[in-house]
Coordinates of C-alpha atoms and ligand atoms in Angstrom, one line a residue:
X1 CA 31.3 -9.5 23.6
X2 CA 32.3 -11.9 20.8
X3 CA 29.3 -10.7 18.9
X4 CA 30.5 -7.2 19.4
X5 CA 34.0 -7.9 18.0
X6 CA 32.4 -9.4 14.9
X7 CA 30.3 -6.3 14.4
X8 CA 33.4 -4.1 14.7
X9 CA 35.4 -6.2 12.2
X10 CA 32.4 -6.1 9.8
X11 CA 31.9 -2.4 9.8
X12 CA 35.1 -0.6 11.0
X13 CA 37.5 -2.4 8.7
X14 CA 37.3 -0.1 5.7
X15 CA 38.1 2.9 8.0
X16 CA 41.4 1.6 9.4
X17 CA 43.3 4.6 8.2
X18 CA 41.1 7.0 10.2
X19 CA 41.5 4.9 13.2
X20 CA 45.3 5.1 13.0
X21 CA 45.1 8.9 12.8
X22 CA 42.8 8.9 15.9
X23 CA 45.3 6.8 17.9
X24 CA 48.2 9.2 17.1
X25 CA 46.2 12.3 17.9
X26 CA 45.0 10.9 21.1
X27 CA 48.5 10.1 22.2
X28 CA 49.6 13.6 21.6
X29 CA 46.6 14.9 23.4
X30 CA 47.4 12.8 26.4
X31 CA 51.0 13.9 26.5
X32 CA 50.1 17.6 26.4
X33 CA 47.5 17.0 29.0
X34 CA 49.9 15.5 31.5
X35 CA 52.4 18.2 30.8
X36 CA 49.9 21.0 31.3
X37 CA 48.8 19.6 34.6
X38 CA 52.4 19.2 35.8
X39 CA 52.8 23.0 35.7
X40 CA 50.6 23.1 38.8
X41 CA 53.6 22.0 40.9
X42 CA 55.8 25.1 40.4
X43 CA 52.8 27.3 40.6
X44 CA 51.8 26.0 44.0
X45 CA 55.4 26.3 45.1
X46 CA 55.5 29.9 44.3
X47 CA 52.1 30.7 45.7
X48 CA 52.6 29.1 49.0
X49 CA 56.3 30.0 49.2
X50 CA 56.8 26.5 50.5
X51 CA 60.1 25.9 48.9
X52 CA 63.0 27.7 50.4
X53 CA 65.6 25.1 49.4
X54 CA 68.4 26.1 47.1
X55 CA 68.7 24.0 44.0
X56 CA 71.9 23.3 42.0
X57 CA 71.8 22.0 38.5
X58 CA 72.5 18.3 38.1
X59 CA 74.0 17.6 34.7
X60 CA 71.8 15.0 32.8
X61 CA 74.8 12.6 32.5
X62 CA 75.6 12.7 36.2
X63 CA 75.6 9.4 38.1
X64 CA 74.0 8.7 41.5
X65 CA 70.6 10.2 40.8
X66 CA 67.5 8.6 39.4
X67 CA 66.0 10.1 36.2
X68 CA 63.0 11.3 38.2
X69 CA 65.2 13.1 40.7
X70 CA 67.1 14.8 37.9
X71 CA 63.9 15.9 36.2
X72 CA 62.3 17.3 39.4
X73 CA 65.5 18.9 40.7
X74 CA 66.4 20.6 37.4
X75 CA 62.9 21.8 36.8
X76 CA 62.9 23.4 40.3
X77 CA 66.3 24.8 39.6
X78 CA 65.1 26.5 36.4
X79 CA 62.1 27.9 38.2
X80 CA 64.0 29.3 41.1
X81 CA 66.5 30.8 38.7
X82 CA 63.6 32.5 36.9
X83 CA 62.2 33.8 40.1
X84 CA 65.5 35.3 41.1
X85 CA 65.9 37.1 37.8
X86 CA 62.3 38.3 37.0
X87 CA 60.5 38.0 40.3
X88 CA 57.8 35.5 41.5
X89 CA 54.9 37.2 40.0
X90 CA 56.4 37.4 36.5
X91 CA 57.5 33.7 36.8
X92 CA 53.9 32.9 37.5
X93 CA 52.8 34.8 34.4
X94 CA 55.3 32.9 32.3
X95 CA 54.0 29.6 33.7
X96 CA 50.5 30.6 33.0
X97 CA 51.5 31.3 29.4
X98 CA 52.9 27.8 29.2
X99 CA 49.7 26.4 30.6
X100 CA 47.7 28.3 27.9
X101 CA 49.9 27.0 25.1
X102 CA 50.0 23.3 26.2
X103 CA 46.3 23.4 26.8
X104 CA 45.8 24.8 23.3
X105 CA 47.9 22.0 21.8
X106 CA 46.1 19.4 23.9
X107 CA 42.6 20.6 22.9
X108 CA 43.6 20.9 19.2
X109 CA 44.8 17.3 19.2
X110 CA 41.6 16.3 21.0
X111 CA 39.5 18.0 18.4
X112 CA 41.5 16.4 15.7
X113 CA 41.0 13.0 17.2
X114 CA 37.2 13.5 17.4
X115 CA 37.1 15.0 13.8
X116 CA 38.7 11.9 12.3
X117 CA 36.1 9.8 13.9
X118 CA 33.3 11.6 12.1
X119 CA 33.9 10.0 8.7
X120 CA 33.9 6.6 10.4
X121 CA 30.7 7.1 12.2
X122 CA 28.8 8.5 9.2
X123 CA 30.4 6.0 6.9
X124 CA 29.2 3.1 9.1
X125 CA 25.7 4.5 9.0
X126 CA 25.7 4.7 5.3
X127 CA 27.2 1.2 4.9
X128 CA 24.6 -0.4 7.1
X129 CA 21.7 1.4 5.3
X130 CA 23.0 0.4 1.9
X131 CA 23.5 -3.1 3.0
X132 CA 19.9 -3.3 4.3
X133 CA 18.5 -1.6 1.2
X134 CA 20.2 -4.0 -1.2
X135 CA 19.0 -6.9 0.9
X136 CA 15.5 -5.6 0.9
X137 CA 15.6 -5.4 -2.9
X138 CA 16.9 -8.9 -3.2
X139 CA 14.5 -10.6 -0.9
X140 CA 11.5 -12.3 -2.4
X141 CA 8.1 -10.7 -2.1
X142 CA 7.0 -13.4 0.3
X143 CA 9.3 -12.0 3.0
X144 CA 7.3 -8.8 3.0
X145 CA 3.9 -10.3 3.6
X146 CA 5.3 -11.5 6.9
X147 CA 7.3 -8.4 8.0
X148 CA 5.4 -5.1 8.3
X149 CA 6.8 -2.3 6.3
X150 CA 7.0 0.1 9.2
X151 CA 9.0 -2.4 11.1
X152 CA 11.6 -2.5 8.3
X153 CA 11.7 1.3 8.2
X154 CA 12.3 1.3 12.0
X155 CA 15.2 -1.1 11.5
X156 CA 16.7 1.1 8.8
X157 CA 16.5 4.2 10.9
X158 CA 16.4 3.7 14.7
X159 CA 18.3 0.4 14.9
X160 CA 21.0 1.5 12.5
X161 CA 21.6 4.6 14.6
X162 CA 21.7 2.5 17.8
X163 CA 24.4 0.3 16.3
X164 CA 26.3 3.4 15.1
X165 CA 26.1 4.9 18.6
X166 CA 27.3 1.7 20.1
X167 CA 30.2 1.3 17.8
X168 CA 31.3 4.9 18.2
X169 CA 31.2 4.9 21.9
X170 CA 33.0 1.7 22.0
X171 CA 35.7 2.9 19.6
X172 CA 36.2 5.8 22.0
X173 CA 36.4 3.3 24.7
X174 CA 38.9 1.2 22.8
X175 CA 41.1 3.9 21.5
X176 CA 41.0 7.2 23.5
X177 CA 40.4 5.8 26.9
X178 CA 43.1 3.1 26.9
X179 CA 45.6 5.7 25.7
X180 CA 44.6 8.2 28.3
X181 CA 44.6 5.6 31.0
X182 CA 48.1 4.3 30.0
X183 CA 49.6 7.8 30.0
X184 CA 47.9 8.9 33.2
X185 CA 48.8 5.7 34.9
X186 CA 52.4 5.9 33.9
X187 CA 52.5 9.4 35.3
X188 CA 51.0 8.2 38.6
X189 CA 53.6 5.5 38.8
X190 CA 56.3 8.0 38.0
X191 CA 55.2 10.4 40.8
X192 CA 54.7 7.8 43.5
X193 CA 54.6 4.0 43.0
X194 CA 53.6 3.6 46.7
X195 CA 50.4 5.6 46.3
X196 CA 49.7 4.0 43.0
X197 CA 49.9 0.5 44.4
X198 CA 47.3 1.5 46.9
X199 CA 45.1 3.0 44.2
X200 CA 45.3 -0.2 42.1
X201 CA 43.9 -2.3 44.9
X202 CA 40.8 0.0 45.3
X203 CA 39.8 0.5 41.6
X204 CA 38.7 -3.1 40.5
X205 CA 36.2 -3.2 43.4
X206 CA 34.6 -0.1 42.2
X207 CA 34.6 -1.2 38.5
X208 CA 32.9 -4.4 39.4
X209 CA 30.0 -2.5 41.1
X210 CA 29.5 -0.5 38.0
X211 CA 29.4 -3.5 35.7
X212 CA 26.7 -5.2 37.7
X213 CA 24.1 -2.5 36.9
X214 CA 24.5 -2.8 33.0
X215 CA 23.5 -6.4 32.8
X216 CA 19.8 -6.2 32.1
X217 CA 19.9 -3.4 29.6
X218 CA 20.1 -5.5 26.4
X219 CA 16.7 -7.2 27.0
X220 CA 15.0 -4.0 27.9
X221 CA 16.4 -2.2 24.8
X222 CA 15.2 -5.0 22.5
X223 CA 11.7 -4.6 23.8
X224 CA 11.9 -0.8 23.4
X225 CA 13.1 -1.1 19.8
X226 CA 10.1 -3.4 19.1
X227 CA 7.7 -0.9 20.4
X228 CA 9.4 1.7 18.1
X229 CA 8.7 -0.6 15.2
X230 CA 5.1 -0.8 16.1
X231 CA 4.9 3.0 16.2
X232 CA 6.5 3.3 12.8
X233 CA 4.2 0.7 11.3
X234 CA 1.2 2.6 12.5
X235 CA 2.5 5.8 11.1
X236 CA 3.2 4.1 7.8
X237 CA -0.3 2.5 7.7
X238 CA -1.9 5.8 8.6
X239 CA -0.2 7.8 5.8
X240 CA -1.2 5.1 3.3
X241 CA -4.8 5.1 4.5
X242 CA -5.5 8.7 5.3
X243 CA -8.3 8.8 2.7
X244 CA -10.1 5.9 4.3
X245 CA -9.5 7.1 7.8
X246 CA -11.1 10.5 7.0
X247 CA -14.0 9.0 5.0
X248 CA -14.9 6.6 7.8
X249 CA -14.3 9.3 10.5
X250 CA -11.9 6.9 12.2
X251 CA -9.6 9.7 13.4
X252 CA -10.4 9.1 17.1
X253 CA -10.1 5.4 17.1
X254 CA -6.8 5.6 15.1
X255 CA -5.6 8.2 17.6
X256 CA -6.5 5.9 20.5
X257 CA -4.7 3.0 18.9
X258 CA -1.6 5.1 18.3
X259 CA -1.8 6.5 21.8
X260 CA -1.7 3.0 23.3
X261 CA 1.3 2.2 21.2
X262 CA 3.2 5.3 22.0
X263 CA 2.4 4.8 25.7
X264 CA 3.9 1.4 25.8
X265 CA 6.9 2.9 24.0
X266 CA 7.1 5.6 26.6
X267 CA 7.1 3.1 29.4
X268 CA 9.7 0.9 27.9
X269 CA 12.1 3.6 26.8
X270 CA 11.7 5.4 30.2
X271 CA 12.9 2.2 31.9
X272 CA 15.9 2.0 29.6
X273 CA 16.7 5.7 30.1
X274 CA 16.4 5.6 33.9
X275 CA 18.8 2.7 34.0
X276 CA 21.2 4.6 31.8
X277 CA 20.8 7.8 33.8
X278 CA 22.1 5.8 36.8
X279 CA 25.5 5.3 35.0
X280 CA 26.8 8.8 35.4
X281 CA 25.9 9.6 39.1
X282 CA 27.0 6.1 40.1
X283 CA 30.4 6.4 38.6
X284 CA 30.7 10.0 39.9
X285 CA 30.0 8.8 43.4
X286 CA 32.3 5.8 43.2
X287 CA 35.0 8.0 41.7
X288 CA 34.8 10.5 44.6
X289 CA 34.9 7.7 47.1
X290 CA 38.2 6.6 45.5
X291 CA 39.6 10.1 45.6
X292 CA 38.6 10.5 49.2
X293 CA 40.3 7.2 50.2
X294 CA 43.5 8.1 48.3
X295 CA 43.5 11.6 49.8
X296 CA 43.3 10.2 53.2
X297 CA 46.0 7.6 52.6
X298 CA 48.4 10.0 50.7
X299 CA 47.7 12.9 53.1
X300 CA 48.7 10.6 56.1
X301 CA 51.9 9.7 54.3
X302 CA 52.8 13.4 53.7
X303 CA 52.0 14.4 57.2
X304 CA 54.2 11.6 58.5
X305 CA 58.0 11.7 58.8
X306 CA 59.1 9.9 55.7
X307 CA 56.9 11.5 53.0
X308 CA 57.6 10.0 49.6
X309 CA 56.6 13.2 47.8
X310 CA 56.0 16.9 48.7
X311 CA 52.6 18.5 49.0
X312 CA 52.6 20.2 45.6
X313 CA 53.5 17.0 43.8
X314 CA 50.7 15.3 45.8
X315 CA 48.2 17.8 44.5
X316 CA 49.5 17.1 40.9
X317 CA 49.0 13.4 41.7
X318 CA 45.5 13.9 42.8
X319 CA 44.7 16.0 39.6
X320 CA 46.0 13.1 37.4
X321 CA 44.1 10.6 39.5
X322 CA 41.0 12.6 39.1
X323 CA 41.6 12.8 35.3
X324 CA 42.0 9.1 35.0
X325 CA 38.6 8.6 36.5
X326 CA 36.9 10.1 33.4
X327 CA 38.1 7.5 30.9
X328 CA 37.3 4.9 33.5
X329 CA 33.8 6.3 33.7
X330 CA 33.5 6.1 30.0
X331 CA 34.2 2.4 30.2
X332 CA 31.0 2.2 32.2
X333 CA 29.1 4.2 29.6
X334 CA 30.3 1.8 27.0
X335 CA 29.1 -1.2 29.0
X336 CA 25.7 0.4 28.6
X337 CA 25.9 1.4 25.0
X338 CA 27.2 -1.9 23.7
X339 CA 24.4 -4.1 24.8
X340 CA 21.9 -1.6 23.5
X341 CA 23.6 -1.6 20.1
X342 CA 23.9 -5.3 20.0
X343 CA 20.1 -5.6 20.6
X344 CA 19.6 -3.4 17.6
X345 CA 22.2 -5.4 15.6
X346 CA 20.2 -8.5 16.2
X347 CA 17.1 -6.9 14.7
X348 CA 19.1 -5.7 11.7
X349 CA 20.6 -9.1 11.2
X350 CA 17.2 -10.6 11.1
X351 CA 16.8 -8.9 7.7
X352 CA 20.4 -9.2 6.6
X353 CA 20.5 -12.9 7.4
X354 CA 17.1 -13.7 6.1
X355 CA 17.3 -16.7 3.7
X356 CA 16.5 -16.0 0.1
X357 CA 15.0 -19.1 -1.3
X358 CA 14.5 -17.6 -4.7
X359 CA 18.0 -17.6 -6.1
X360 CA 19.8 -17.8 -9.5
X361 CA 20.8 -21.3 -10.5
X362 CA 24.5 -22.2 -10.3
X363 CA 24.7 -22.9 -14.0
X364 CA 22.1 -20.8 -15.7
X365 CA 20.8 -21.7 -19.1
X366 CA 20.2 -19.2 -21.8
X367 CA 16.8 -17.7 -21.9
X368 CA 14.8 -18.4 -25.1
X369 CA 11.2 -17.8 -26.0
X370 CA 10.5 -19.0 -29.5
X371 CA 7.8 -21.5 -28.9
X372 CA 5.8 -21.4 -25.8
X373 CA 5.3 -20.9 -22.0
X374 CA 3.9 -23.9 -20.2
X375 CA 2.6 -24.7 -16.7
X376 CA 3.0 -28.3 -15.8
X377 CA 1.1 -29.7 -12.8
X378 CA 1.7 -26.5 -10.8
X379 CA 0.7 -26.4 -7.2
X380 CA 1.2 -23.4 -4.9
X381 CA 0.9 -22.6 -1.2
X382 CA 1.9 -19.3 0.4
X383 CA 2.7 -21.0 3.7
X384 CA 3.8 -24.6 4.0
X385 CA 1.0 -25.4 6.4
X386 CA -1.5 -22.9 4.8
X387 CA -4.2 -23.3 2.3
X388 CA -3.4 -24.6 -1.2
X389 CA -3.9 -21.7 -3.5
X390 CA -3.3 -23.3 -6.9
X391 CA -4.0 -27.0 -7.6
X392 CA -2.6 -28.9 -10.6
X393 CA -2.5 -26.1 -13.1
X394 CA -1.7 -27.1 -16.7
X395 CA -1.7 -24.9 -19.7
X396 CA 0.4 -23.8 -22.6
X397 CA 0.7 -20.3 -24.1
X398 CA 2.0 -20.2 -27.6
X399 CA 4.2 -17.4 -28.6
X400 CA 2.3 -14.5 -30.0
X401 CA -1.1 -15.6 -28.6
X402 CA -3.3 -13.7 -26.2
X403 CA -4.2 -15.7 -23.2
X404 CA -6.8 -14.6 -20.6
X405 CA -7.5 -15.8 -17.1
X406 CA -10.9 -15.1 -15.5
X407 CA -12.5 -16.1 -12.3
X408 CA -14.0 -14.6 -9.2
X409 CA -11.9 -12.6 -6.8
X410 CA -9.7 -14.9 -4.7
X411 CA -9.6 -17.6 -7.2
X412 CA -5.8 -17.4 -7.5
X413 CA -5.4 -15.4 -10.7
X414 CA -2.8 -12.9 -9.5
X415 CA -0.9 -15.7 -7.6
X416 CA -0.7 -17.6 -10.9
X417 CA 0.8 -14.8 -12.9
X418 CA 3.2 -13.9 -10.0
X419 CA 4.8 -17.3 -10.5
X420 CA 5.9 -16.5 -14.0
X421 CA 8.6 -13.8 -13.1
X422 CA 9.4 -15.9 -10.0
X423 CA 8.1 -13.5 -7.5
X424 CA 7.2 -16.8 -5.8
X425 CA 8.4 -20.3 -6.7
X426 CA 6.0 -23.1 -7.4
X427 CA 5.4 -25.6 -4.6
X428 CA 5.2 -28.5 -7.0
X429 CA 5.3 -29.0 -10.7
X430 CA 7.1 -26.6 -13.0
X431 CA 6.9 -23.6 -15.3
X432 CA 8.8 -23.9 -18.6
X433 CA 9.9 -21.5 -21.3
X434 CA 10.6 -23.4 -24.5
X435 CA 10.9 -26.5 -22.4
X436 CA 13.4 -25.0 -19.9
X437 CA 12.4 -24.8 -16.3
X438 CA 12.4 -21.1 -15.4
X439 CA 14.3 -22.0 -12.2
X440 CA 17.2 -22.8 -14.5
X441 CA 17.3 -19.3 -15.9
X442 CA 19.0 -16.2 -14.5
X443 CA 16.3 -14.1 -12.8
X444 CA 17.7 -11.0 -14.6
X445 CA 17.2 -12.7 -18.0
X446 CA 13.8 -14.1 -17.2
X447 CA 12.4 -10.8 -15.9
X448 CA 14.0 -9.0 -18.8
X449 CA 11.6 -10.6 -21.2
X450 CA 8.5 -10.0 -19.1
X451 CA 6.5 -6.7 -19.0
X452 CA 4.0 -6.0 -16.2
X453 CA 1.0 -3.8 -16.1
X454 CA -0.8 -3.9 -12.7
X455 CA -4.3 -3.0 -11.6
X456 CA -2.8 -0.5 -9.3
X457 CA -0.1 1.2 -11.4
X458 CA 3.1 1.5 -9.4
X459 CA 4.7 4.9 -10.0
X460 CA 7.5 6.8 -8.2
X461 CA 7.8 10.3 -7.0
X462 CA 9.7 11.5 -10.0
X463 CA 9.1 13.1 -13.4
X464 CA 6.9 11.5 -16.0
X465 CA 9.9 10.9 -18.2
X466 CA 11.8 9.0 -15.5
X467 CA 8.7 7.0 -14.6
X468 CA 8.3 5.8 -18.2
X469 CA 12.0 5.2 -18.7
X470 CA 12.1 3.3 -15.4
X471 CA 14.5 0.3 -15.4
X472 CA 15.7 0.9 -19.0
X473 CA 19.1 2.4 -19.6
X474 CA 20.2 4.9 -22.2
X475 CA 16.7 6.0 -23.3
X476 CA 16.3 8.9 -25.8
X477 CA 13.6 11.4 -25.6
X478 CA 12.1 10.2 -28.9
X479 CA 11.8 6.7 -27.6
X480 CA 9.9 7.9 -24.5
X481 CA 7.6 10.0 -26.6
X482 CA 7.0 7.2 -29.0
X483 CA 6.1 4.9 -26.1
X484 CA 3.8 7.5 -24.6
X485 CA 2.0 7.9 -28.0
X486 CA 1.4 4.2 -28.2
X487 CA 0.1 4.2 -24.6
X488 CA -2.4 7.1 -25.4
X489 CA -0.5 9.2 -22.9
X490 CA 1.3 11.8 -25.1
X491 CA -1.6 14.2 -25.3
X492 CA -2.3 14.5 -21.6
X493 CA 1.4 14.8 -20.9
X494 CA 1.8 17.7 -23.3
X495 CA -1.1 19.5 -21.6
X496 CA 1.0 19.6 -18.4
X497 CA 3.0 22.8 -17.9
X498 CA 6.3 21.0 -17.8
X499 CA 5.4 18.2 -20.1
X500 CA 7.5 15.1 -19.7
X501 CA 9.5 16.8 -16.9
X502 CA 6.3 17.2 -14.7
X503 CA 6.7 15.6 -11.2
X504 CA 3.8 13.3 -10.5
X505 CA 4.0 13.3 -6.7
X506 CA 4.0 10.4 -4.3
X507 CA 2.9 7.2 -6.1
X508 CA 1.6 9.4 -8.9
X509 CA -1.0 11.2 -6.7
X510 CA -1.1 14.2 -9.1
X511 CA -2.5 12.1 -11.9
X512 CA -5.9 10.5 -12.5
X513 CA -6.3 6.7 -12.3
X514 CA -6.5 6.4 -16.1
X515 CA -3.4 8.6 -16.6
X516 CA -1.4 6.6 -14.1
X517 CA -2.4 3.5 -15.9
X518 CA -1.3 4.9 -19.3
X519 CA 2.1 5.9 -17.9
X520 CA 2.6 2.4 -16.6
X521 CA 1.6 1.0 -20.1
X522 CA 4.1 3.4 -21.7
X523 CA 6.7 2.0 -19.4
X524 CA 5.8 -1.5 -20.6
X525 CA 5.9 -0.4 -24.2
X526 CA 9.4 1.1 -23.8
X527 CA 10.7 -2.0 -22.2
X528 CA 9.4 -3.9 -25.2
X529 CA 9.1 -7.3 -23.7
X530 CA 8.1 -10.4 -25.6
X531 CA 5.8 -11.5 -22.8
X532 CA 3.3 -9.2 -21.3
X533 CA 1.4 -9.7 -18.1
X534 CA -1.7 -7.6 -17.5
X535 CA -3.3 -7.8 -14.1
X536 CA -6.8 -6.4 -14.5
X537 CA -5.3 -3.3 -16.0
X538 CA -8.6 -1.6 -16.7
X539 CA -10.6 -2.8 -13.7
X540 CA -10.6 0.4 -11.7
X541 CA -11.3 2.9 -14.5
X542 CA -14.3 4.8 -15.8
X543 CA -15.6 4.1 -19.3
X544 CA -13.8 6.9 -21.1
X545 CA -10.4 6.1 -19.4
X546 CA -11.0 2.5 -20.0
X547 CA -11.5 3.1 -23.7
X548 CA -8.2 5.0 -23.9
X549 CA -6.4 2.5 -21.8
X550 CA -7.9 -0.5 -23.7
X551 CA -6.8 1.1 -27.0
X552 CA -3.3 1.4 -25.7
X553 CA -3.3 -2.1 -24.4
X554 CA -4.6 -3.5 -27.7
X555 CA -1.7 -1.8 -29.5
X556 CA 0.7 -3.1 -26.9
X557 CA -0.7 -6.7 -27.1
X558 CA -0.8 -6.9 -30.9
X559 CA 2.8 -8.0 -31.4
X560 CA 3.3 -9.9 -28.1
X561 CA 2.4 -12.9 -26.1
X562 CA 0.0 -11.7 -23.5
X563 CA -1.4 -13.2 -20.4
X564 CA -4.2 -11.0 -19.1
X565 CA -6.2 -11.3 -16.0
X566 CA -9.5 -9.9 -16.9
X567 CA -12.2 -8.5 -14.8
X568 CA -14.6 -7.4 -17.6
X569 CA -15.1 -10.2 -19.9
X570 CA -15.9 -7.8 -22.7
X571 CA -12.2 -7.0 -22.9
X572 CA -11.1 -10.5 -23.6
X573 CA -13.6 -11.6 -26.3
X574 CA -10.9 -11.9 -28.9
X575 CA -8.4 -13.9 -26.8
X576 CA -7.0 -17.0 -28.3
X577 CA -7.7 -19.0 -25.1
X578 CA -9.5 -18.2 -21.9
X579 CA -8.8 -20.1 -18.6
X580 CA -11.6 -20.1 -16.2
X581 CA -10.5 -20.5 -12.6
X582 CA -12.4 -21.3 -9.4
X583 CA -10.8 -21.8 -6.0
X584 CA -7.3 -22.4 -7.4
X585 CA -8.4 -24.9 -10.1
X586 CA -9.0 -24.6 -13.8
X587 CA -12.6 -25.4 -14.3
X588 CA -13.1 -24.5 -18.0
X589 CA -11.0 -23.4 -21.0
X590 CA -11.6 -22.4 -24.6
X591 CA -12.5 -19.4 -26.7
X592 CA -15.2 -17.0 -25.7
X593 CA -17.9 -18.3 -28.0
X594 CA -17.1 -21.9 -27.1
X595 CA -17.4 -21.2 -23.4
X596 CA -20.6 -19.3 -23.8
X597 CA -22.0 -22.1 -25.9
X598 CA -21.0 -24.6 -23.3
X599 CA -23.3 -22.9 -20.8
X600 CA -21.1 -23.5 -17.7
X601 CA -19.4 -21.4 -15.1
X602 CA -18.1 -18.9 -17.7
X603 CA -21.5 -18.3 -19.1
X604 CA -22.8 -17.6 -15.5
X605 CA -20.0 -15.1 -15.0
X606 CA -20.8 -13.5 -18.3
X607 CA -24.5 -13.3 -17.4
X608 CA -23.8 -11.7 -14.1
X609 CA -21.8 -9.0 -15.8
X610 CA -24.3 -8.2 -18.5
X611 CA -26.8 -7.5 -15.8
Ligands
ADP1 P1 -7.3 -13.3 -7.4 O1 -6.2 -12.6 -8.1 O2 -7.9 -14.3 -8.2 O3 -8.3 -12.3 -6.8 P2 -5.2 -14.0 -5.5 O4 -4.3 -14.8 -6.3 O5 -4.9 -12.6 -5.2 O6 -6.7 -14.1 -6.2 O7 -5.5 -14.7 -4.1 C1 -5.7 -16.1 -4.1 C2 -5.7 -16.5 -2.6 O8 -4.4 -16.4 -2.1 C3 -6.7 -15.7 -1.7 O9 -7.3 -16.6 -0.9 C4 -5.7 -14.8 -0.9 O10 -6.3 -14.7 0.4 C5 -4.5 -15.6 -0.9 N1 -3.3 -14.7 -0.8 C6 -3.0 -13.8 -1.7 N2 -1.8 -13.2 -1.5 C7 -1.3 -13.8 -0.4 C8 -0.1 -13.7 0.4 N3 0.9 -12.8 0.1 N4 0.0 -14.5 1.5 C9 -0.9 -15.4 1.8 N5 -2.0 -15.6 1.1 C10 -2.3 -14.8 0.0

């Protein structure tokens, strides 16, 4: 429960104003409710002609009567007067009119109280999603190699809704129900404290029975949400891999796998739902037991000699008692919703509270890149107890030079360049810009001077213009066109019907590989960074596209410091220095001709490619 209060404080606080409105409207609703029910007393009196007594008006200031006696007596007096003047049937009509009006007022207030809760509920949903989204953007890449993407999507959708549900039903429980219960209870006491005393003794016993059932729900819900995550992960994987699934005719085996997951989900959620379904009938049954007991006890009192209330008032009492059961039942519903929501909150907090080891320094130094970028004795491991990926890497890239990294797949080339923008931090050693450790720079400044072109260009479902202008503010159309020209992209963009405003589809699906690559180069051109990292940017292209892309890259590299991971050695012949990597270590270094002349590992790689 303490956990739950914390969650409420965290998310409901900005919406206090709405809460106050809800409290006020709920109070009015309760008052009108009691009042409308009380009209049942005179109606019954008239219908059953049970009251032949003659009433005289007791002045409100008169002594010797209790407030309750005055209220009842004077109400009866007014009704009998009315019957005398307009007849019983017309009086009934007037009472029914009153009933209609008070009920209208009550339901309006009730609607109002629910309506002011809507902004809270939707606001909380949005707040949680935004919080998660920001956190996801701030977490280091390493976090996502451990967590599956579908799992994160599941937490952003399903779990967030669960928490919202849980908060909303508990707010109902904390605002509406206590108000209703207080008003109803006061009415019960007002009508007959003897009967109410009796009722109070019975209620806690029944409430305890209800509470017992809800205990196990949290654990079961956690398991169910985990199964939901598995399901989402598979959907996500399938969407990303449709091409391969179809090509390898793996539809059936994927369907089997998915069917197993959805089946486990079905079993788990069925258990949770069954348990939840028990809540309503259970409270209904216990409620009726209560009513039956009170009916018997109260009925016996009325049938006896010294009845504390008359029969019509007793019926009114029973109506209010029945009404108080609903909010009590809702308490039991909340005892189900809260553990379910808290289970989801735990899963959300796993992301929100995930530590972020890659942080800005307390006192950042000013970024400067006038001389060089150096790696000094850099070691790197992805997992503390895993394989060492980089071993004692030392090199210096002077400003303006082109630097290439080659080596067979898995040698650690991508890992090495990922360390420069601090996607990961070194495990030992340091990386320095003009002698300053990059961990002493603000991440924003550091990444600001680095441009990135990947093997697999990363584009977004947006227009060509916005994809090129990505991450740069206040861009003019001329600048974008200029960048596209340098990137050899302008011509093919102009051939599109909508030119720069063409939408390129999910991840740029509507473009060819080479076109995608040239857009991502145009993006790097526009950002105009002093340091450029190319990760096998031409690896996956055909010869013609490669020529166009290589041309674009050459133009881009000419005025910059470039670190290029190269697949085809032909593209790096002119580099100022080439690092040859093997299993995480630098085995050779030098210019192309020097390395060929040396006749070592590089020459072997070169020979293999010329074959
Ligand atoms: P290259 O770019 O030279 O092909 P990588 O730097 O991609 O090589 O990979 C080097 C090694 O690091 C490989 O053995 C690979 O399995 C491992 N590796 C790459 N990324 C991760 C990761 N996110 N978590 C754990 N290991 C990884």
